[in-house]
């Protein structure tokens, strides 16, 4: 739906803005109790979420700032799908260029 696309774009902008400011993300991690963050990171790792510490910190910060966790999860999944598709296209282009 159009509402989801608008929200998705807003969330993407927020994620990339926060990712650009990695010091803020690191500071955000230190604002959480270190033990709590480590537990969340360990849970993420055990569940094979594929999130590094910086990304997890950004996602936690977005949730703390009112972003719906389910919507955020959908955006992360969509970004992963898009990234995978782009990588696959690049690999196919390289293969077709080397076979010519």
Short mmCIF file of C-alpha atoms in Angstrom, two decimals:
data_model
loop_
_atom_site.label_atom_id
_atom_site.label_comp_id
_atom_site.label_asym_id
_atom_site.label_seq_id
_atom_site.Cartn_x
_atom_site.Cartn_y
_atom_site.Cartn_z
CA UNK A 1 0.00 0.00 0.00
CA UNK A 2 1.02 3.62 -0.48
CA UNK A 3 1.08 4.26 3.26
CA UNK A 4 3.59 1.45 3.74
CA UNK A 5 5.76 2.80 0.91
CA UNK A 6 5.83 6.24 2.50
CA UNK A 7 6.67 4.79 5.89
CA UNK A 8 9.26 2.51 4.34
CA UNK A 9 10.96 5.49 2.70
CA UNK A 10 10.87 7.46 5.97
CA UNK A 11 12.38 4.52 7.84
CA UNK A 12 15.06 4.03 5.20
CA UNK A 13 15.99 7.70 5.48
CA UNK A 14 16.13 7.44 9.27
CA UNK A 15 18.25 4.29 9.13
CA UNK A 16 20.72 5.74 6.65
CA UNK A 17 20.93 9.04 8.52
CA UNK A 18 21.70 7.24 11.75
CA UNK A 19 24.13 4.88 10.04
CA UNK A 20 26.00 7.87 8.58
CA UNK A 21 26.51 9.15 12.08
CA UNK A 22 28.18 6.03 13.48
CA UNK A 23 29.52 7.87 16.53
CA UNK A 24 25.93 8.59 17.57
CA UNK A 25 25.11 4.89 17.21
CA UNK A 26 28.11 3.93 19.35
CA UNK A 27 27.11 6.54 21.95
CA UNK A 28 23.59 5.14 21.87
CA UNK A 29 24.96 1.71 22.72
CA UNK A 30 26.77 3.13 25.73
CA UNK A 31 23.56 4.82 26.89
CA UNK A 32 21.99 1.38 27.30
CA UNK A 33 23.17 -0.62 30.21
CA UNK A 34 26.05 -2.60 28.75
CA UNK A 35 24.66 -5.86 30.11
CA UNK A 36 21.26 -5.26 28.52
CA UNK A 37 22.81 -4.49 25.15
CA UNK A 38 25.00 -7.61 25.36
CA UNK A 39 21.95 -9.76 26.12
CA UNK A 40 20.08 -8.29 23.13
CA UNK A 41 23.11 -8.76 20.89
CA UNK A 42 23.57 -12.37 22.05
CA UNK A 43 19.87 -13.10 21.40
CA UNK A 44 20.23 -11.58 17.94
CA UNK A 45 23.28 -13.74 17.26
CA UNK A 46 21.68 -16.95 18.56
CA UNK A 47 18.60 -16.29 16.42
CA UNK A 48 20.84 -15.75 13.36
CA UNK A 49 19.45 -12.26 12.72
CA UNK A 50 22.62 -11.18 10.92
CA UNK A 51 22.84 -7.89 12.81
CA UNK A 52 26.18 -6.43 13.81
CA UNK A 53 26.47 -4.38 16.99
CA UNK A 54 26.17 -1.02 15.21
CA UNK A 55 23.08 -2.05 13.27
CA UNK A 56 21.44 -3.46 16.39
CA UNK A 57 22.18 -0.21 18.22
CA UNK A 58 20.56 1.79 15.42
CA UNK A 59 17.48 -0.44 15.41
CA UNK A 60 17.13 -0.17 19.20
CA UNK A 61 17.41 3.60 18.95
CA UNK A 62 14.71 3.75 16.27
CA UNK A 63 12.39 1.64 18.44
CA UNK A 64 13.09 3.85 21.45
CA UNK A 65 12.12 6.83 19.30
CA UNK A 66 8.71 5.37 18.50
CA UNK A 67 9.28 3.41 15.29
CA UNK A 68 6.99 0.38 15.16
CA UNK A 69 9.22 -2.72 15.55
CA UNK A 70 7.13 -4.76 13.09
CA UNK A 71 7.37 -2.04 10.45
CA UNK A 72 11.10 -1.75 11.10
CA UNK A 73 11.48 -5.51 10.72
CA UNK A 74 9.67 -5.35 7.37
CA UNK A 75 11.96 -2.58 6.16
CA UNK A 76 15.10 -4.50 7.20
CA UNK A 77 13.85 -7.62 5.38
CA UNK A 78 13.02 -5.59 2.26
CA UNK A 79 16.43 -3.89 2.29
CA UNK A 80 18.09 -7.31 2.54
CA UNK A 81 16.02 -8.61 -0.40
CA UNK A 82 16.90 -5.56 -2.49
CA UNK A 83 20.58 -5.86 -1.60
CA UNK A 84 20.57 -9.55 -2.49
CA UNK A 85 18.89 -8.85 -5.84
CA UNK A 86 21.42 -6.11 -6.65
CA UNK A 87 24.33 -8.40 -5.79
CA UNK A 88 22.85 -11.17 -7.93
CA UNK A 89 22.45 -8.78 -10.87
CA UNK A 90 26.05 -7.61 -10.51
CA UNK A 91 27.29 -11.21 -10.41
CA UNK A 92 25.29 -12.05 -13.54
CA UNK A 93 26.72 -9.00 -15.34
CA UNK A 94 30.26 -10.02 -14.42
CA UNK A 95 29.62 -13.58 -15.64
CA UNK A 96 28.14 -12.39 -18.93
CA UNK A 97 31.05 -9.99 -19.49
CA UNK A 98 33.65 -12.70 -18.87
CA UNK A 99 31.99 -15.19 -21.23
CA UNK A 100 32.02 -12.76 -24.17
#
